[in-house]
């Protein structure tokens, strides 16, 4: 991931200490998106995670219950060099919007 912005309060509170994750986005044969994420940990290690964004009925729109994102849109991508993702999260009554630039 090259950059991310959000109105998520947890992200805003930790922006001074937050480390940028590395994200690889791959289109899957069934139309879903596969993501491989690596996050730096405070002890200098790396926590890795795989996620699948499930294709919705609308082209370019996905969702992922695993990361609480209900409306993920691929704004633009060539899947070899970059992808621009816009997503929403919902936690209780709080809705947040995220914009992410991922680079390969």
XYZ file of N, CA and C in Angstrom:
312
model
N 0.844 -1.157 0.000
C 0.000 0.000 0.000
C 0.892 1.222 0.000
N 0.601 2.141 -0.859
C 1.382 3.364 -0.957
C 0.828 4.429 -0.031
N -0.488 4.481 0.099
C -1.098 5.477 0.960
C -2.530 5.126 1.282
N -3.018 5.675 2.391
C -4.402 5.453 2.795
C -4.880 6.660 3.581
N -6.146 7.008 3.406
C -6.783 8.055 4.192
C -8.130 7.528 4.667
N -8.551 7.995 5.851
C -9.828 7.548 6.397
C -10.293 8.514 7.471
N -11.596 8.474 7.731
C -12.142 9.211 8.861
C -12.324 8.300 10.073
N -11.711 7.109 10.055
C -11.778 6.150 11.154
C -11.034 6.713 12.367
N -11.716 6.826 13.516
C -11.120 7.453 14.696
C -9.891 6.709 15.198
N -9.899 5.381 15.158
C -8.728 4.613 15.578
C -7.511 4.925 14.732
N -7.709 5.061 13.432
C -6.602 5.416 12.538
C -6.133 6.836 12.790
N -7.074 7.753 12.988
C -6.708 9.145 13.255
C -5.926 9.264 14.563
N -6.324 8.504 15.590
C -5.642 8.559 16.886
C -4.225 7.999 16.839
N -3.956 7.071 15.930
C -2.640 6.426 15.898
C -1.799 6.831 14.696
N -2.180 7.904 13.995
C -1.466 8.246 12.766
C 0.004 8.588 12.985
N 0.389 9.057 14.164
C 1.785 9.366 14.422
C 2.660 8.141 14.593
N 2.065 7.023 15.001
C 2.847 5.812 15.241
C 2.537 4.688 14.259
N 1.600 4.921 13.362
C 1.174 3.870 12.440
C 2.225 3.615 11.358
N 2.483 2.352 11.099
C 3.384 1.947 10.022
C 2.548 1.531 8.819
N 3.039 1.780 7.632
C 2.296 1.483 6.417
C 2.398 0.001 6.074
N 1.264 -0.659 5.833
C 1.295 -2.068 5.435
C 1.681 -2.222 3.970
N 2.044 -3.428 3.612
C 2.291 -3.785 2.212
C 1.112 -4.638 1.773
N 0.508 -4.303 0.628
C -0.676 -5.014 0.149
C -0.481 -5.403 -1.305
N -0.756 -6.663 -1.605
C -0.746 -7.157 -2.981
C -2.180 -7.526 -3.352
N -2.689 -6.965 -4.463
C -4.051 -7.226 -4.929
C -3.976 -8.055 -6.201
N -4.677 -9.210 -6.218
C -4.651 -10.116 -7.368
C -6.076 -10.477 -7.779
N -6.442 -10.281 -9.059
C -7.762 -10.731 -9.508
C -7.797 -12.259 -9.565
N -8.858 -12.862 -9.044
C -9.007 -14.316 -9.040
C -9.887 -14.762 -10.209
N -9.785 -16.022 -10.578
C -10.495 -16.553 -11.742
C -12.011 -16.402 -11.627
N -12.550 -16.448 -10.407
C -14.002 -16.352 -10.227
C -14.512 -14.914 -10.137
N -13.615 -13.922 -10.298
C -14.016 -12.520 -10.246
C -13.776 -11.850 -8.909
N -13.439 -12.628 -7.871
C -13.109 -12.056 -6.569
C -11.707 -11.436 -6.624
N -11.327 -10.719 -5.568
C -9.975 -10.177 -5.440
C -9.283 -10.854 -4.269
N -8.056 -11.303 -4.484
C -7.237 -11.853 -3.413
C -6.285 -10.781 -2.921
N -6.191 -10.605 -1.618
C -5.272 -9.639 -1.029
C -4.311 -10.347 -0.101
N -3.062 -9.965 -0.171
C -2.017 -10.449 0.738
C -1.479 -9.208 1.419
N -1.596 -9.152 2.738
C -1.204 -7.980 3.499
C -0.080 -8.315 4.458
N 0.829 -7.400 4.653
C 1.890 -7.523 5.641
C 1.962 -6.241 6.448
N 1.832 -6.362 7.776
C 1.853 -5.208 8.667
C 3.077 -5.254 9.565
N 3.844 -4.157 9.664
C 4.944 -4.114 10.625
C 4.396 -4.170 12.049
N 5.066 -4.902 12.921
C 4.677 -4.979 14.326
C 5.642 -4.143 15.165
N 5.224 -3.723 16.364
C 6.087 -2.880 17.201
C 7.439 -3.504 17.525
N 7.525 -4.848 17.549
C 8.791 -5.505 17.881
C 9.699 -5.691 16.668
N 9.332 -5.086 15.530
C 10.162 -5.181 14.331
C 9.810 -6.338 13.426
N 8.843 -7.141 13.808
C 8.417 -8.272 12.981
C 7.381 -7.860 11.950
N 6.735 -8.853 11.390
C 5.720 -8.607 10.370
C 4.563 -9.581 10.575
N 3.364 -9.043 10.652
C 2.173 -9.887 10.726
C 1.568 -9.950 9.332
N 1.335 -11.165 8.832
C 0.792 -11.347 7.492
C -0.651 -11.818 7.570
N -1.426 -11.437 6.564
C -2.831 -11.818 6.521
C -3.268 -11.940 5.064
N -4.078 -12.935 4.780
C -4.701 -13.078 3.470
C -6.176 -12.736 3.609
N -6.728 -12.075 2.617
C -8.150 -11.737 2.620
C -8.690 -11.900 1.209
N -9.966 -12.180 1.124
C -10.639 -12.257 -0.166
C -11.762 -11.239 -0.182
N -11.778 -10.403 -1.197
C -12.885 -9.487 -1.416
C -13.824 -10.173 -2.392
N -15.051 -10.440 -1.962
C -16.027 -11.180 -2.751
C -16.752 -10.248 -3.713
N -16.796 -10.658 -4.979
C -17.432 -9.848 -6.019
C -18.929 -9.736 -5.756
N -19.452 -8.519 -5.859
C -20.883 -8.273 -5.734
C -21.529 -8.312 -7.115
N -22.818 -8.055 -7.165
C -23.558 -8.088 -8.431
C -23.143 -6.961 -9.374
N -22.632 -5.864 -8.832
C -22.213 -4.719 -9.635
C -20.729 -4.858 -9.970
N -20.366 -4.706 -11.246
C -18.961 -4.793 -11.650
C -18.120 -3.781 -10.883
N -16.961 -4.233 -10.408
C -16.035 -3.359 -9.700
C -16.371 -3.146 -8.238
N -17.394 -3.827 -7.731
C -17.796 -3.677 -6.335
C -17.641 -5.009 -5.608
N -17.091 -4.950 -4.381
C -16.758 -6.140 -3.604
C -17.159 -5.931 -2.148
N -17.088 -7.016 -1.355
C -17.309 -6.923 0.088
C -16.413 -7.943 0.778
N -16.190 -7.729 2.078
C -15.384 -8.661 2.860
C -15.839 -8.624 4.308
N -16.545 -9.662 4.728
C -16.993 -9.745 6.122
C -15.803 -9.863 7.069
N -14.719 -10.491 6.622
C -13.544 -10.722 7.474
C -12.918 -9.424 7.960
N -12.967 -8.385 7.160
C -12.383 -7.101 7.561
C -13.460 -6.031 7.736
N -14.720 -6.453 7.891
C -15.864 -5.575 8.171
C -16.061 -4.496 7.110
N -15.690 -4.794 5.880
C -15.889 -3.835 4.798
C -17.051 -4.315 3.941
N -18.085 -3.491 3.885
C -19.310 -3.905 3.219
C -19.464 -3.351 1.815
N -18.711 -2.331 1.475
C -18.843 -1.715 0.161
C -17.457 -1.314 -0.322
N -16.800 -2.209 -1.045
C -15.446 -1.961 -1.544
C -15.547 -1.750 -3.045
N -15.051 -0.629 -3.510
C -15.099 -0.340 -4.941
C -13.685 -0.177 -5.477
N -13.429 -0.808 -6.601
C -12.161 -0.603 -7.292
C -12.381 0.597 -8.202
N -11.818 1.731 -7.811
C -12.011 2.952 -8.588
C -11.240 2.891 -9.899
N -10.028 2.336 -9.851
C -9.208 2.189 -11.051
C -8.087 1.217 -10.736
N -7.721 0.387 -11.691
C -6.637 -0.574 -11.467
C -6.145 -1.143 -12.781
N -4.857 -1.488 -12.799
C -4.358 -2.320 -13.895
C -3.861 -3.654 -13.339
N -3.917 -3.829 -12.016
C -3.600 -5.063 -11.286
C -2.153 -5.528 -11.436
N -1.354 -4.858 -12.228
C 0.070 -5.190 -12.309
C 0.892 -4.146 -11.578
N 0.459 -2.895 -11.635
C 1.219 -1.807 -11.030
C 0.481 -1.137 -9.871
N -0.861 -1.033 -9.956
C -1.577 -0.337 -8.893
C -3.077 -0.632 -8.919
N -3.719 -0.317 -7.792
C -5.177 -0.358 -7.671
C -5.589 0.736 -6.687
N -6.634 1.461 -7.018
C -7.202 2.458 -6.123
C -8.511 1.884 -5.587
N -8.587 1.706 -4.259
C -9.757 1.113 -3.625
C -10.449 2.138 -2.737
N -11.759 2.187 -2.807
C -12.572 3.007 -1.917
C -13.483 2.048 -1.166
N -13.517 2.134 0.159
C -14.319 1.176 0.923
C -14.987 1.850 2.114
N -15.981 1.151 2.646
C -16.699 1.603 3.828
C -16.639 0.508 4.885
N -16.523 0.910 6.149
C -16.632 -0.026 7.262
C -17.792 0.423 8.142
N -18.403 -0.536 8.800
C -19.507 -0.237 9.706
C -19.259 -0.981 11.009
N -19.093 -0.246 12.107
C -18.940 -0.836 13.441
C -20.002 -0.211 14.335
N -21.022 -0.973 14.638
C -22.145 -0.422 15.397
C -22.825 0.661 14.584
N -22.948 1.848 15.169
C -23.572 2.976 14.472
C -22.562 3.846 13.739
N -21.281 3.478 13.797
C -20.230 4.307 13.205
C -19.852 3.784 11.823
N -19.991 4.640 10.821
C -19.622 4.311 9.441
C -18.382 5.122 9.082
N -17.365 4.465 8.495
C -16.141 5.139 8.075
C -15.862 4.857 6.611
N -15.180 5.793 5.973
C -14.807 5.668 4.565
C -13.285 5.627 4.469
N -12.775 4.759 3.592
C -11.339 4.577 3.379
C -11.015 4.746 1.902
N -9.900 5.360 1.597
C -9.372 5.435 0.239
C -7.943 4.916 0.298
N -7.640 3.896 -0.520
C -6.319 3.262 -0.475
C -5.711 3.205 -1.872
N -4.429 3.512 -1.953
C -3.660 3.345 -3.180
C -2.705 2.187 -2.955
N -2.913 1.100 -3.680
C -2.074 -0.095 -3.570
C -1.181 -0.180 -4.793
N 0.069 -0.552 -4.594
C 1.029 -0.635 -5.692
C 1.705 -1.991 -5.688
N 1.970 -2.514 -6.879
C 2.594 -3.831 -6.985
C 4.063 -3.778 -7.160
